[in-house]
């Protein structure tokens, strides 16, 4: 007959199976029990039983918290930053991203022990930083044109101006409000892309049709800079969200035009590669410095601030392209040499 599991063993099994880390800590700061999750999250391959918490956590915050809980018996919650111990192959990349944030809850059990449960919230912390940066960037990007609008509107309202002055100020107001509208339209598009990540509507179309539309939307911009853009589709059928792919390729073409000198040439073509279709946009313009390339797909990141402002860009074009690539389970790649030009390749599965 199989041995019946006793209650005590069952409780130990449950503690061992928990996704949260569990530590039983003595008044003297020693660990009396630990579960697998605790060991994993802290980067130890061995039970922590018998170790002092000071030798497991890199900062003394937890020791202070333990003392407080033993002195007044009140439950405490706290975020603790500590270094995760490098294990196995991680040990080779020492010091890289090992600082982790843990959220702790410490409860007094009796006069000898307190129990700590904790989870690793490093990723949440990073997301929070991204969110805060994003809000501050948006505010900044909107503030600049709004300040210009308010300033010129005030002059129009308060001062005696000639008709030509009035017109020129009104034009400045118009230009800045158009820019704000563009930022807001791009932000709304990014938000809707965030939501659509699960299921965008797909249809069968051809690269020829996509490039025709891109051409129609960008012709005006190319003509103002006397830039000739050549389009060479490979007449391939593809399953995608057509308007999103048009949007993505259009953003790449507008960048190619914006970041090239007048009268330059831009080449747009597609290429079938295995089960993928590549949209390739190549320019021989100003190029991008090597260290900027990994960052240009971030929201509001600009390699060349002055030029980007002049071009009327919102700083969101490439992050929109990246989102559209992800939604299609595709990729976006940039190759560039400063002074020589850039090539962007958007690849999506054909079906
Ligand atoms: N074809 C290109 N040639 C040179 N630089 C480019 C090109 N495309 C993008 N960049 C750089 O990447 C930055 C981000 O691009 P994007 O997200 O479209 O924003 P922007 O609104 O500034 O064009 C640009 O500000 C520019 O510095
Ligand atoms: Mg752009």
Coordinates of C-alpha atoms and ligand atoms in Angstrom, one line a residue:
X1 CA 0.0 0.0 0.0
X2 CA 1.4 3.4 -0.9
X3 CA 2.3 5.5 2.1
X4 CA -0.3 8.2 2.8
X5 CA 1.2 11.7 2.7
X6 CA 0.9 13.5 6.0
X7 CA -0.3 17.1 6.4
X8 CA 3.1 18.3 7.2
X9 CA 4.7 16.8 4.1
X10 CA 1.8 18.2 2.0
X11 CA 2.5 21.7 3.4
X12 CA 6.2 21.4 2.6
X13 CA 5.4 20.3 -0.9
X14 CA 3.1 23.3 -1.4
X15 CA 5.8 25.7 -0.2
X16 CA 8.3 24.0 -2.5
X17 CA 5.9 24.3 -5.5
X18 CA 5.1 28.0 -5.0
X19 CA 6.0 30.5 -7.7
X20 CA 6.8 33.1 -5.1
X21 CA 10.1 32.8 -3.2
X22 CA 9.7 31.7 0.5
X23 CA 12.3 32.2 3.2
X24 CA 11.9 31.4 6.9
X25 CA 14.2 33.8 8.7
X26 CA 15.3 33.6 12.3
X27 CA 15.7 36.6 14.7
X28 CA 19.5 36.2 14.2
X29 CA 19.1 36.7 10.4
X30 CA 19.7 33.1 9.5
X31 CA 17.7 31.3 6.8
X32 CA 15.9 28.3 8.4
X33 CA 14.1 27.2 5.2
X34 CA 13.9 28.2 1.6
X35 CA 12.0 27.0 -1.4
X36 CA 13.1 26.3 -5.0
X37 CA 11.7 29.6 -6.4
X38 CA 13.7 31.6 -3.8
X39 CA 16.9 29.9 -4.7
X40 CA 16.2 30.4 -8.4
X41 CA 15.3 34.0 -8.2
X42 CA 18.4 34.8 -6.1
X43 CA 20.6 32.8 -8.4
X44 CA 21.7 30.0 -6.0
X45 CA 21.8 26.3 -7.1
X46 CA 21.7 25.1 -3.5
X47 CA 19.3 25.3 -0.5
X48 CA 19.8 28.6 1.4
X49 CA 19.2 26.9 4.8
X50 CA 21.8 28.0 7.4
X51 CA 23.1 31.0 5.5
X52 CA 22.9 34.5 6.9
X53 CA 20.7 36.8 4.9
X54 CA 23.6 39.3 4.7
X55 CA 25.5 36.8 2.6
X56 CA 22.6 36.2 0.2
X57 CA 21.4 39.8 -0.3
X58 CA 23.9 42.5 -1.3
X59 CA 22.3 45.3 0.8
X60 CA 21.4 45.5 4.4
X61 CA 17.8 46.6 3.8
X62 CA 16.4 43.2 4.5
X63 CA 18.2 42.8 7.8
X64 CA 16.8 46.1 9.0
X65 CA 13.3 45.0 7.9
X66 CA 13.7 41.7 9.8
X67 CA 14.7 43.6 13.0
X68 CA 11.7 45.9 12.7
X69 CA 9.3 43.0 12.3
X70 CA 10.7 41.3 15.3
X71 CA 10.5 44.5 17.4
X72 CA 6.8 45.4 16.7
X73 CA 5.3 42.3 15.1
X74 CA 3.8 44.3 12.2
X75 CA 3.8 42.9 8.7
X76 CA 5.9 44.8 6.2
X77 CA 6.1 45.2 2.5
X78 CA 9.2 46.5 0.7
X79 CA 11.1 46.6 -2.5
X80 CA 14.7 45.5 -2.2
X81 CA 17.4 45.9 -4.9
X82 CA 20.0 43.2 -4.8
X83 CA 22.5 41.5 -7.0
X84 CA 21.4 38.1 -8.4
X85 CA 24.2 35.6 -8.0
X86 CA 25.5 34.6 -11.4
X87 CA 25.0 30.9 -12.1
X88 CA 26.4 28.5 -14.8
X89 CA 26.8 30.2 -18.2
X90 CA 25.7 33.5 -16.7
X91 CA 28.9 33.6 -14.7
X92 CA 30.7 34.2 -18.0
X93 CA 28.9 37.5 -18.6
X94 CA 29.6 38.8 -15.1
X95 CA 28.1 42.0 -14.0
X96 CA 25.6 42.2 -16.9
X97 CA 22.1 43.1 -15.8
X98 CA 22.4 41.1 -12.6
X99 CA 21.0 43.8 -10.4
X100 CA 17.4 42.8 -9.6
X101 CA 14.5 44.2 -7.8
X102 CA 12.5 42.1 -5.4
X103 CA 9.2 42.8 -3.7
X104 CA 9.2 41.4 -0.2
X105 CA 6.4 40.8 2.3
X106 CA 7.7 39.9 5.8
X107 CA 5.4 38.5 8.5
X108 CA 6.2 37.5 12.1
X109 CA 5.4 33.9 12.8
X110 CA 6.4 33.6 16.5
X111 CA 9.2 34.9 18.8
X112 CA 11.8 32.9 16.8
X113 CA 10.9 33.2 13.1
X114 CA 9.5 35.5 10.5
X115 CA 8.5 34.3 7.0
X116 CA 9.4 36.3 3.9
X117 CA 7.6 35.8 0.6
X118 CA 8.9 37.7 -2.5
X119 CA 8.8 38.0 -6.2
X120 CA 11.2 39.3 -8.8
X121 CA 9.8 42.6 -10.2
X122 CA 12.8 43.7 -12.2
X123 CA 10.9 43.6 -15.5
X124 CA 8.0 45.5 -14.0
X125 CA 10.4 48.1 -12.8
X126 CA 11.9 48.5 -16.3
X127 CA 8.4 48.8 -17.9
X128 CA 7.7 51.5 -15.4
X129 CA 10.8 53.4 -16.4
X130 CA 9.8 53.0 -20.1
X131 CA 6.3 54.3 -19.3
X132 CA 7.6 57.3 -17.4
X133 CA 10.1 58.2 -20.1
X134 CA 7.4 57.9 -22.7
X135 CA 5.0 60.3 -20.9
X136 CA 7.8 62.8 -20.4
X137 CA 8.9 62.5 -24.1
X138 CA 5.3 63.0 -25.3
X139 CA 4.9 66.1 -23.1
X140 CA 8.1 67.5 -24.3
X141 CA 7.3 66.9 -28.0
X142 CA 3.9 68.6 -27.7
X143 CA 5.2 71.5 -25.6
X144 CA 7.6 72.8 -28.2
X145 CA 5.0 73.4 -31.0
X146 CA 2.4 74.5 -28.5
X147 CA 4.7 77.2 -27.1
X148 CA 5.2 78.6 -30.6
X149 CA 1.5 78.5 -31.3
X150 CA 0.7 80.4 -28.0
X151 CA 3.4 82.9 -28.6
X152 CA 2.4 83.8 -32.1
X153 CA -1.3 83.8 -31.3
X154 CA -0.7 86.3 -28.5
X155 CA 1.2 88.6 -30.8
X156 CA -1.6 88.4 -33.3
X157 CA -4.2 89.3 -30.6
X158 CA -2.2 92.0 -28.9
X159 CA -0.2 93.9 -31.5
X160 CA -0.8 96.1 -34.5
X161 CA 0.6 94.2 -37.4
X162 CA 0.8 94.6 -41.1
X163 CA -1.2 92.2 -43.2
X164 CA 1.9 90.3 -44.4
X165 CA 3.1 89.9 -40.8
X166 CA -0.3 88.6 -39.8
X167 CA -0.2 86.0 -42.6
X168 CA 3.3 84.9 -41.8
X169 CA 2.4 84.4 -38.1
X170 CA -0.7 82.5 -39.0
X171 CA 1.4 80.3 -41.2
X172 CA 3.7 79.5 -38.3
X173 CA 0.7 78.6 -36.2
X174 CA -0.6 76.4 -38.9
X175 CA 2.7 74.6 -39.3
X176 CA 3.0 73.9 -35.6
X177 CA -0.5 72.7 -35.2
X178 CA -0.1 70.4 -38.2
X179 CA 3.0 69.0 -36.5
X180 CA 1.0 68.4 -33.3
X181 CA -1.7 66.7 -35.3
X182 CA 0.8 64.4 -36.9
X183 CA 2.3 63.5 -33.5
X184 CA -1.1 62.7 -32.1
X185 CA -2.1 60.6 -35.2
X186 CA 1.1 58.6 -34.9
X187 CA 0.6 58.1 -31.1
X188 CA -3.0 56.9 -31.8
X189 CA -1.7 54.5 -34.5
X190 CA 1.0 53.1 -32.1
X191 CA -1.7 52.6 -29.4
X192 CA -4.0 50.7 -31.9
X193 CA -1.0 48.6 -33.0
X194 CA -0.3 47.7 -29.4
X195 CA -3.8 46.4 -29.2
X196 CA -3.9 44.7 -32.6
X197 CA -0.8 42.7 -31.7
X198 CA -3.0 39.6 -31.2
X199 CA -5.1 39.6 -34.4
X200 CA -4.8 42.1 -37.2
X201 CA -7.1 41.5 -40.2
X202 CA -5.1 39.9 -43.1
X203 CA -6.0 39.9 -46.8
X204 CA -4.3 38.7 -49.9
X205 CA -2.8 41.5 -52.0
X206 CA 0.3 42.1 -54.2
X207 CA 3.5 44.0 -53.6
X208 CA 2.7 45.8 -56.9
X209 CA -0.4 47.3 -55.4
X210 CA 1.3 48.2 -52.1
X211 CA 4.2 50.0 -53.9
X212 CA 1.6 51.9 -56.1
X213 CA -0.1 53.2 -53.1
X214 CA 3.2 54.1 -51.4
X215 CA 4.2 56.0 -54.5
X216 CA 0.9 57.9 -54.6
X217 CA 1.2 59.0 -51.0
X218 CA 4.9 60.1 -51.2
X219 CA 5.1 61.6 -54.7
X220 CA 4.5 65.1 -53.5
X221 CA 7.3 64.9 -50.9
X222 CA 9.7 63.5 -53.5
X223 CA 8.9 66.2 -56.0
X224 CA 9.4 69.0 -53.6
X225 CA 13.0 67.8 -53.1
X226 CA 13.4 66.8 -56.8
X227 CA 14.2 63.3 -55.6
X228 CA 13.6 60.4 -58.0
X229 CA 12.2 57.3 -56.5
X230 CA 12.2 54.1 -58.5
X231 CA 9.7 51.3 -57.7
X232 CA 10.4 47.7 -58.7
X233 CA 7.9 45.2 -57.3
X234 CA 8.4 41.5 -58.1
X235 CA 4.7 41.0 -58.5
X236 CA 4.3 38.6 -55.6
X237 CA 1.1 37.8 -53.8
X238 CA 1.3 38.3 -50.1
X239 CA -1.0 37.8 -47.1
X240 CA -0.9 40.9 -44.9
X241 CA -2.8 43.9 -43.6
X242 CA -2.4 46.0 -46.7
X243 CA -2.9 49.4 -45.2
X244 CA -0.4 48.7 -42.4
X245 CA 2.3 47.5 -44.8
X246 CA 1.6 50.6 -47.0
X247 CA 2.1 52.7 -43.9
X248 CA 5.3 51.0 -43.0
X249 CA 6.9 51.2 -46.4
X250 CA 5.7 54.8 -46.7
X251 CA 7.5 55.7 -43.5
X252 CA 10.7 54.2 -44.8
X253 CA 10.4 56.0 -48.1
X254 CA 9.6 59.4 -46.4
X255 CA 12.7 58.9 -44.3
X256 CA 14.8 58.0 -47.4
X257 CA 13.6 61.3 -49.0
X258 CA 14.0 63.4 -45.8
X259 CA 17.5 62.2 -45.0
X260 CA 18.9 62.6 -48.5
X261 CA 20.1 65.8 -50.2
X262 CA 18.0 67.3 -52.9
X263 CA 18.1 65.6 -56.3
X264 CA 19.2 62.3 -54.8
X265 CA 17.9 58.9 -55.8
X266 CA 15.9 56.4 -53.8
X267 CA 15.4 52.8 -54.8
X268 CA 12.3 50.8 -53.6
X269 CA 12.1 47.1 -54.5
X270 CA 10.8 43.8 -53.3
X271 CA 12.5 40.5 -53.2
X272 CA 11.2 37.0 -52.5
X273 CA 13.4 35.1 -50.1
X274 CA 12.3 31.6 -49.2
X275 CA 8.9 32.0 -47.6
X276 CA 9.4 35.7 -46.9
X277 CA 8.8 38.9 -48.9
X278 CA 11.3 41.7 -48.4
X279 CA 10.5 45.4 -49.0
X280 CA 13.8 47.1 -49.5
X281 CA 14.2 50.9 -49.4
X282 CA 17.7 52.2 -50.2
X283 CA 19.0 55.7 -50.3
X284 CA 22.3 57.3 -50.8
X285 CA 21.7 60.1 -48.3
X286 CA 23.3 61.2 -45.0
X287 CA 23.5 57.8 -43.4
X288 CA 23.3 56.9 -39.7
X289 CA 26.2 56.5 -37.2
X290 CA 26.8 52.9 -36.1
X291 CA 26.0 53.5 -32.5
X292 CA 22.7 55.1 -33.3
X293 CA 21.4 52.2 -35.5
X294 CA 20.2 50.0 -32.6
X295 CA 18.3 52.9 -31.1
X296 CA 16.5 54.5 -34.1
X297 CA 13.5 52.2 -33.7
X298 CA 12.8 53.5 -30.2
X299 CA 9.9 56.0 -29.8
X300 CA 11.2 59.6 -30.2
X301 CA 14.8 58.6 -30.8
X302 CA 16.5 60.7 -33.4
X303 CA 20.0 60.3 -34.7
X304 CA 20.2 63.8 -36.0
X305 CA 17.9 66.1 -34.1
X306 CA 18.2 69.2 -36.2
X307 CA 17.6 67.4 -39.5
X308 CA 14.7 65.4 -38.1
X309 CA 13.0 68.6 -36.9
X310 CA 13.5 70.3 -40.3
X311 CA 12.0 67.3 -42.0
X312 CA 8.8 67.6 -39.9
X313 CA 9.2 64.1 -38.6
X314 CA 7.5 63.0 -35.3
X315 CA 10.3 60.7 -34.2
X316 CA 7.7 57.8 -34.2
X317 CA 8.0 56.7 -37.9
X318 CA 10.4 53.8 -37.3
X319 CA 8.8 52.6 -34.1
X320 CA 5.6 52.3 -36.1
X321 CA 7.4 50.3 -38.7
X322 CA 8.9 48.0 -36.1
X323 CA 5.4 47.4 -34.6
X324 CA 3.9 46.6 -38.0
X325 CA 6.8 44.1 -38.6
X326 CA 6.1 42.4 -35.3
X327 CA 2.4 42.2 -35.9
X328 CA 3.2 40.4 -39.2
X329 CA 5.7 38.1 -37.5
X330 CA 8.3 39.8 -39.6
X331 CA 11.5 41.7 -39.1
X332 CA 13.0 45.1 -39.8
X333 CA 16.7 45.7 -40.4
X334 CA 18.8 48.8 -41.0
X335 CA 22.2 49.0 -42.6
X336 CA 23.9 52.3 -43.0
X337 CA 27.2 54.1 -43.5
X338 CA 27.5 57.7 -42.6
X339 CA 27.8 59.9 -45.6
X340 CA 27.0 57.0 -48.0
X341 CA 23.4 56.1 -47.3
X342 CA 21.0 53.6 -45.7
X343 CA 19.1 50.5 -46.6
X344 CA 16.1 49.4 -44.7
X345 CA 14.7 45.9 -45.2
X346 CA 11.2 44.9 -44.0
X347 CA 10.6 41.2 -44.3
X348 CA 7.2 39.5 -43.8
X349 CA 6.0 36.0 -44.3
X350 CA 4.3 35.5 -47.7
X351 CA 1.4 33.6 -46.2
Ligands
LIG1 N1 17.0 56.7 -44.3 C1 17.5 57.3 -43.3 N2 18.7 58.0 -43.4 C2 19.3 58.6 -42.4 N3 18.8 58.6 -41.1 C3 17.6 58.0 -40.9 C4 16.9 57.3 -42.0 N4 15.8 56.8 -41.5 C5 15.7 57.2 -40.2 N5 16.8 57.9 -39.8 C6 17.2 58.4 -38.5 O1 16.4 57.7 -37.5 C7 15.6 58.6 -36.8 C8 14.2 58.0 -36.4 O2 13.4 57.9 -37.6 P1 11.9 58.1 -37.4 O3 11.4 57.1 -36.4 O4 11.3 57.9 -38.8 O5 11.7 59.5 -36.9 P2 11.7 61.0 -37.6 O6 10.4 61.5 -37.4 O7 12.8 61.7 -36.9 O8 12.0 60.7 -39.1 C9 15.5 59.9 -37.6 O9 15.4 61.0 -36.8 C10 16.9 59.9 -38.3 O10 17.9 60.4 -37.5
LIG2 MG1 10.5 59.5 -40.1

